[in-house]
Amino acid sequence: MDAKIEVLIPEQDVRDRIQEMADALSEKYAGENLHLIGILNGSVFFLTALAQKMSIPVEIDFMAASSYGSGTESSGRVLVTKDLDRSIEGDHILLVEDIVDTGQTLHLITEMLEERNPASMELAVLLDKPSRRKVCMDADYIGFEIPDVFVVGWGLDYDQKYRELPFVGIVTE
Ligand code: 5GP
């Protein structure tokens, strides 16, 4: 049965905000080599939309990581199931993620990537749920702050579905 989904952030609002973020990034990194790193699968739609709206050339790479342990809460440990294709040493990195919730996954990923000695690393997220934070994790670029609700669309799934929705929605049933 299909889930019932209510629109939380309409498509045009998301697209307008991504354009603003892309403008800020293009200005900041003008003349630099910027390397976008997306965390699979959730970041794909946001990363590609952001890259297409930027006015500077960027490199793109992806990694996949899952937190492991039992239960529905993040366990505090992360397993890298697909690593980056090449070294990031000396590069300007923009880590791109769909959402920061408890912050645990991104905390562990940023710690791991810092050890690879990039020239700089910033974090861009489309959505932020600050009320759920368990570890200190502040994104440098945030699309929207949202309340503690379970959302889908723009890469976020419900049972692996609805990632493709062009708006951010709340699953109500
Ligand atoms: P964190 O380690 O910050 O708790 O977990 C981040 C991950 O939890 C996200 O990358 C995402 O996969 C998942 N997540 C957190 N909140 C939501 C939500 O509202 N909807 C969906 N679909 N996934 C979420």
mmCIF file of C-alpha atoms and ligand atoms in Angstrom:
data_model
loop_
_atom_site.group_PDB
_atom_site.id
_atom_site.type_symbol
_atom_site.label_atom_id
_atom_site.label_comp_id
_atom_site.label_asym_id
_atom_site.label_seq_id
_atom_site.Cartn_x
_atom_site.Cartn_y
_atom_site.Cartn_z
ATOM 1 C CA MET A 1 0.000 0.000 0.000
ATOM 2 C CA ASP A 2 1.244 3.487 -0.799
ATOM 3 C CA ALA A 3 2.038 5.804 2.113
ATOM 4 C CA LYS A 4 0.170 9.066 2.609
ATOM 5 C CA ILE A 5 2.551 11.969 2.211
ATOM 6 C CA GLU A 6 1.943 15.594 3.157
ATOM 7 C CA VAL A 7 4.043 18.357 1.621
ATOM 8 C CA LEU A 8 6.324 20.025 4.187
ATOM 9 C CA ILE A 9 8.549 22.027 1.809
ATOM 10 C CA PRO A 10 7.221 22.605 -1.725
ATOM 11 C CA GLU A 11 9.434 21.843 -4.729
ATOM 12 C CA GLN A 12 9.954 25.477 -5.748
ATOM 13 C CA ASP A 13 11.073 26.451 -2.235
ATOM 14 C CA VAL A 14 13.646 23.649 -2.270
ATOM 15 C CA ARG A 15 14.912 24.662 -5.710
ATOM 16 C CA ASP A 16 15.133 28.357 -4.757
ATOM 17 C CA ARG A 17 17.081 27.514 -1.596
ATOM 18 C CA ILE A 18 19.479 25.233 -3.491
ATOM 19 C CA GLN A 19 20.134 28.080 -5.938
ATOM 20 C CA GLU A 20 20.997 30.369 -3.006
ATOM 21 C CA MET A 21 23.343 27.770 -1.538
ATOM 22 C CA ALA A 22 24.953 27.215 -4.951
ATOM 23 C CA ASP A 23 25.500 30.982 -5.355
ATOM 24 C CA ALA A 24 27.174 31.228 -1.934
ATOM 25 C CA LEU A 25 29.412 28.232 -2.696
ATOM 26 C CA SER A 26 30.345 29.487 -6.172
ATOM 27 C CA GLU A 27 31.394 32.806 -4.666
ATOM 28 C CA LYS A 28 33.351 31.268 -1.817
ATOM 29 C CA TYR A 29 35.213 28.722 -3.955
ATOM 30 C CA ALA A 30 35.759 30.869 -7.076
ATOM 31 C CA GLY A 31 39.197 30.062 -8.505
ATOM 32 C CA GLU A 32 39.598 26.938 -6.330
ATOM 33 C CA ASN A 33 39.280 23.282 -7.144
ATOM 34 C CA LEU A 34 36.185 22.128 -5.238
ATOM 35 C CA HIS A 35 35.544 18.455 -4.689
ATOM 36 C CA LEU A 36 31.939 17.496 -3.780
ATOM 37 C CA ILE A 37 31.636 14.285 -1.802
ATOM 38 C CA GLY A 38 28.174 12.782 -1.495
ATOM 39 C CA ILE A 39 27.104 10.127 0.960
ATOM 40 C CA LEU A 40 25.071 7.465 -0.868
ATOM 41 C CA ASN A 41 22.168 7.085 -1.383
ATOM 42 C CA GLY A 42 20.478 10.033 0.255
ATOM 43 C CA SER A 43 22.691 12.834 -1.049
ATOM 44 C CA VAL A 44 22.362 12.065 -4.767
ATOM 45 C CA PHE A 45 19.437 14.353 -5.648
ATOM 46 C CA PHE A 46 20.669 17.286 -3.544
ATOM 47 C CA LEU A 47 24.272 16.965 -4.730
ATOM 48 C CA THR A 48 23.402 16.872 -8.428
ATOM 49 C CA ALA A 49 20.952 19.788 -8.132
ATOM 50 C CA LEU A 50 23.529 21.817 -6.204
ATOM 51 C CA ALA A 51 26.329 21.046 -8.679
ATOM 52 C CA GLN A 52 24.139 21.993 -11.654
ATOM 53 C CA LYS A 53 23.340 25.381 -10.127
ATOM 54 C CA MET A 54 26.948 26.255 -9.336
ATOM 55 C CA SER A 55 28.831 28.536 -11.676
ATOM 56 C CA ILE A 56 32.259 26.976 -11.035
ATOM 57 C CA PRO A 57 33.464 23.546 -12.207
ATOM 58 C CA VAL A 58 33.438 20.890 -9.497
ATOM 59 C CA GLU A 59 34.664 17.326 -9.051
ATOM 60 C CA ILE A 60 32.253 14.717 -7.747
ATOM 61 C CA ASP A 61 32.814 11.515 -5.787
ATOM 62 C CA PHE A 62 30.624 9.346 -3.580
ATOM 63 C CA MET A 63 31.014 7.112 -0.590
ATOM 64 C CA ALA A 64 28.542 4.803 1.086
ATOM 65 C CA ALA A 65 28.430 4.277 4.803
ATOM 66 C CA SER A 66 25.917 2.756 7.143
ATOM 67 C CA SER A 67 25.710 2.983 10.877
ATOM 68 C CA TYR A 68 25.436 -0.422 12.444
ATOM 69 C CA GLY A 69 24.168 -1.972 15.659
ATOM 70 C CA SER A 70 20.634 -2.805 16.616
ATOM 71 C CA GLY A 71 17.465 -0.770 16.925
ATOM 72 C CA THR A 72 16.246 2.245 15.017
ATOM 73 C CA GLU A 73 18.529 4.840 16.638
ATOM 74 C CA SER A 74 21.983 5.401 15.116
ATOM 75 C CA SER A 75 24.448 3.172 16.938
ATOM 76 C CA GLY A 76 27.427 5.489 16.945
ATOM 77 C CA ARG A 77 29.522 3.273 14.657
ATOM 78 C CA VAL A 78 29.857 3.589 10.935
ATOM 79 C CA LEU A 79 30.824 1.015 8.315
ATOM 80 C CA VAL A 80 32.179 2.288 4.998
ATOM 81 C CA THR A 81 30.720 0.048 2.287
ATOM 82 C CA LYS A 82 31.971 2.086 -0.691
ATOM 83 C CA ASP A 83 35.005 4.290 -0.359
ATOM 84 C CA LEU A 84 36.032 7.294 -2.451
ATOM 85 C CA ASP A 85 37.668 6.558 -5.796
ATOM 86 C CA ARG A 86 40.713 8.718 -5.132
ATOM 87 C CA SER A 87 42.713 10.529 -2.494
ATOM 88 C CA ILE A 88 41.416 13.854 -1.140
ATOM 89 C CA GLU A 89 44.767 14.970 0.258
ATOM 90 C CA GLY A 90 45.237 18.694 -0.322
ATOM 91 C CA ASP A 91 41.750 19.150 -1.821
ATOM 92 C CA HIS A 92 38.975 21.535 -0.847
ATOM 93 C CA ILE A 93 36.136 19.226 0.157
ATOM 94 C CA LEU A 94 32.445 19.915 0.413
ATOM 95 C CA LEU A 95 30.762 16.981 2.092
ATOM 96 C CA VAL A 96 27.137 16.818 0.923
ATOM 97 C CA GLU A 97 24.382 15.024 2.813
ATOM 98 C CA ASP A 98 20.594 14.952 2.726
ATOM 99 C CA ILE A 99 19.944 15.470 6.432
ATOM 100 C CA VAL A 100 21.687 15.795 9.766
ATOM 101 C CA ASP A 101 19.645 14.219 12.518
ATOM 102 C CA THR A 102 21.473 12.915 15.619
ATOM 103 C CA GLY A 103 24.707 13.928 13.882
ATOM 104 C CA GLN A 104 26.422 10.632 14.642
ATOM 105 C CA THR A 105 26.938 9.427 11.076
ATOM 106 C CA LEU A 106 28.367 12.713 9.842
ATOM 107 C CA HIS A 107 30.486 13.097 12.947
ATOM 108 C CA LEU A 108 32.206 9.779 12.267
ATOM 109 C CA ILE A 109 32.524 10.401 8.525
ATOM 110 C CA THR A 110 34.032 13.871 8.958
ATOM 111 C CA GLU A 111 36.514 12.521 11.525
ATOM 112 C CA MET A 112 37.552 9.794 9.093
ATOM 113 C CA LEU A 113 37.903 12.202 6.152
ATOM 114 C CA GLU A 114 39.901 14.730 8.231
ATOM 115 C CA GLU A 115 42.525 12.008 8.713
ATOM 116 C CA ARG A 116 43.048 12.005 4.933
ATOM 117 C CA ASN A 117 44.379 15.578 5.123
ATOM 118 C CA PRO A 118 42.147 17.629 2.821
ATOM 119 C CA ALA A 119 43.133 21.307 2.466
ATOM 120 C CA SER A 120 39.716 22.213 3.871
ATOM 121 C CA MET A 121 36.397 20.563 4.539
ATOM 122 C CA GLU A 122 32.921 22.054 4.832
ATOM 123 C CA LEU A 123 29.545 20.400 5.160
ATOM 124 C CA ALA A 124 26.356 21.150 3.230
ATOM 125 C CA VAL A 125 23.043 19.552 4.183
ATOM 126 C CA LEU A 126 19.629 20.081 2.678
ATOM 127 C CA LEU A 127 17.827 19.489 5.976
ATOM 128 C CA ASP A 128 18.723 19.874 9.628
ATOM 129 C CA LYS A 129 16.813 18.483 12.625
ATOM 130 C CA PRO A 130 18.657 20.280 15.450
ATOM 131 C CA SER A 131 16.247 19.052 18.145
ATOM 132 C CA ARG A 132 17.487 15.470 17.644
ATOM 133 C CA ARG A 133 21.213 16.142 17.958
ATOM 134 C CA LYS A 134 23.278 13.738 20.116
ATOM 135 C CA VAL A 135 26.759 14.869 19.120
ATOM 136 C CA CYS A 136 27.978 18.322 18.164
ATOM 137 C CA MET A 137 27.655 18.622 14.390
ATOM 138 C CA ASP A 138 27.123 21.989 12.733
ATOM 139 C CA ALA A 139 26.748 22.153 8.978
ATOM 140 C CA ASP A 140 28.281 25.147 7.199
ATOM 141 C CA TYR A 141 25.428 25.334 4.672
ATOM 142 C CA ILE A 142 21.898 24.333 5.673
ATOM 143 C CA GLY A 143 18.917 24.315 3.338
ATOM 144 C CA PHE A 144 16.138 24.162 5.905
ATOM 145 C CA GLU A 145 15.766 23.508 9.602
ATOM 146 C CA ILE A 146 12.868 21.148 10.225
ATOM 147 C CA PRO A 147 11.128 19.868 13.373
ATOM 148 C CA ASP A 148 11.388 16.290 14.631
ATOM 149 C CA VAL A 149 9.307 14.659 11.896
ATOM 150 C CA PHE A 150 10.148 11.780 9.535
ATOM 151 C CA VAL A 151 10.527 13.171 6.031
ATOM 152 C CA VAL A 152 10.893 11.753 2.523
ATOM 153 C CA GLY A 153 11.822 13.123 -0.881
ATOM 154 C CA TRP A 154 14.986 14.747 -2.226
ATOM 155 C CA GLY A 155 16.899 11.527 -1.575
ATOM 156 C CA LEU A 156 15.264 10.602 1.707
ATOM 157 C CA ASP A 157 13.454 7.280 1.718
ATOM 158 C CA TYR A 158 10.712 5.400 3.479
ATOM 159 C CA ASP A 159 11.530 1.712 3.104
ATOM 160 C CA GLN A 160 13.780 2.603 0.119
ATOM 161 C CA LYS A 161 10.951 4.402 -1.668
ATOM 162 C CA TYR A 162 10.030 8.061 -2.305
ATOM 163 C CA ARG A 163 13.632 9.286 -2.689
ATOM 164 C CA GLU A 164 12.644 10.706 -6.073
ATOM 165 C CA LEU A 165 9.916 13.043 -4.778
ATOM 166 C CA PRO A 166 10.782 16.623 -5.799
ATOM 167 C CA PHE A 167 9.346 18.088 -2.588
ATOM 168 C CA VAL A 168 10.072 17.309 1.067
ATOM 169 C CA GLY A 169 7.126 15.446 2.543
ATOM 170 C CA ILE A 170 6.008 13.964 5.848
ATOM 171 C CA VAL A 171 4.790 10.386 5.923
ATOM 172 C CA THR A 172 1.489 10.567 7.744
ATOM 173 C CA GLU A 173 0.301 6.946 7.308
HETATM 174 P P1 5GP B 1 22.234 10.703 11.994
HETATM 175 O O1 5GP B 1 23.503 9.934 12.154
HETATM 176 O O2 5GP B 1 22.414 12.180 11.798
HETATM 177 O O3 5GP B 1 21.257 10.397 13.098
HETATM 178 O O4 5GP B 1 21.535 10.028 10.779
HETATM 179 C C1 5GP B 1 21.477 10.545 9.548
HETATM 180 C C2 5GP B 1 20.746 9.582 8.635
HETATM 181 O O5 5GP B 1 19.496 9.145 9.209
HETATM 182 C C3 5GP B 1 20.398 10.317 7.373
HETATM 183 O O6 5GP B 1 21.441 10.266 6.428
HETATM 184 C C4 5GP B 1 19.140 9.575 6.929
HETATM 185 O O7 5GP B 1 19.503 8.466 6.165
HETATM 186 C C5 5GP B 1 18.490 9.104 8.225
HETATM 187 N N1 5GP B 1 17.388 10.014 8.625
HETATM 188 C C6 5GP B 1 17.363 10.889 9.644
HETATM 189 N N2 5GP B 1 16.199 11.564 9.684
HETATM 190 C C7 5GP B 1 15.467 11.088 8.645
HETATM 191 C C8 5GP B 1 14.150 11.409 8.135
HETATM 192 O O8 5GP B 1 13.394 12.260 8.627
HETATM 193 N N3 5GP B 1 13.760 10.726 7.022
HETATM 194 C C9 5GP B 1 14.531 9.778 6.433
HETATM 195 N N4 5GP B 1 14.048 9.195 5.343
HETATM 196 N N5 5GP B 1 15.774 9.456 6.874
HETATM 197 C C10 5GP B 1 16.226 10.114 7.979
#
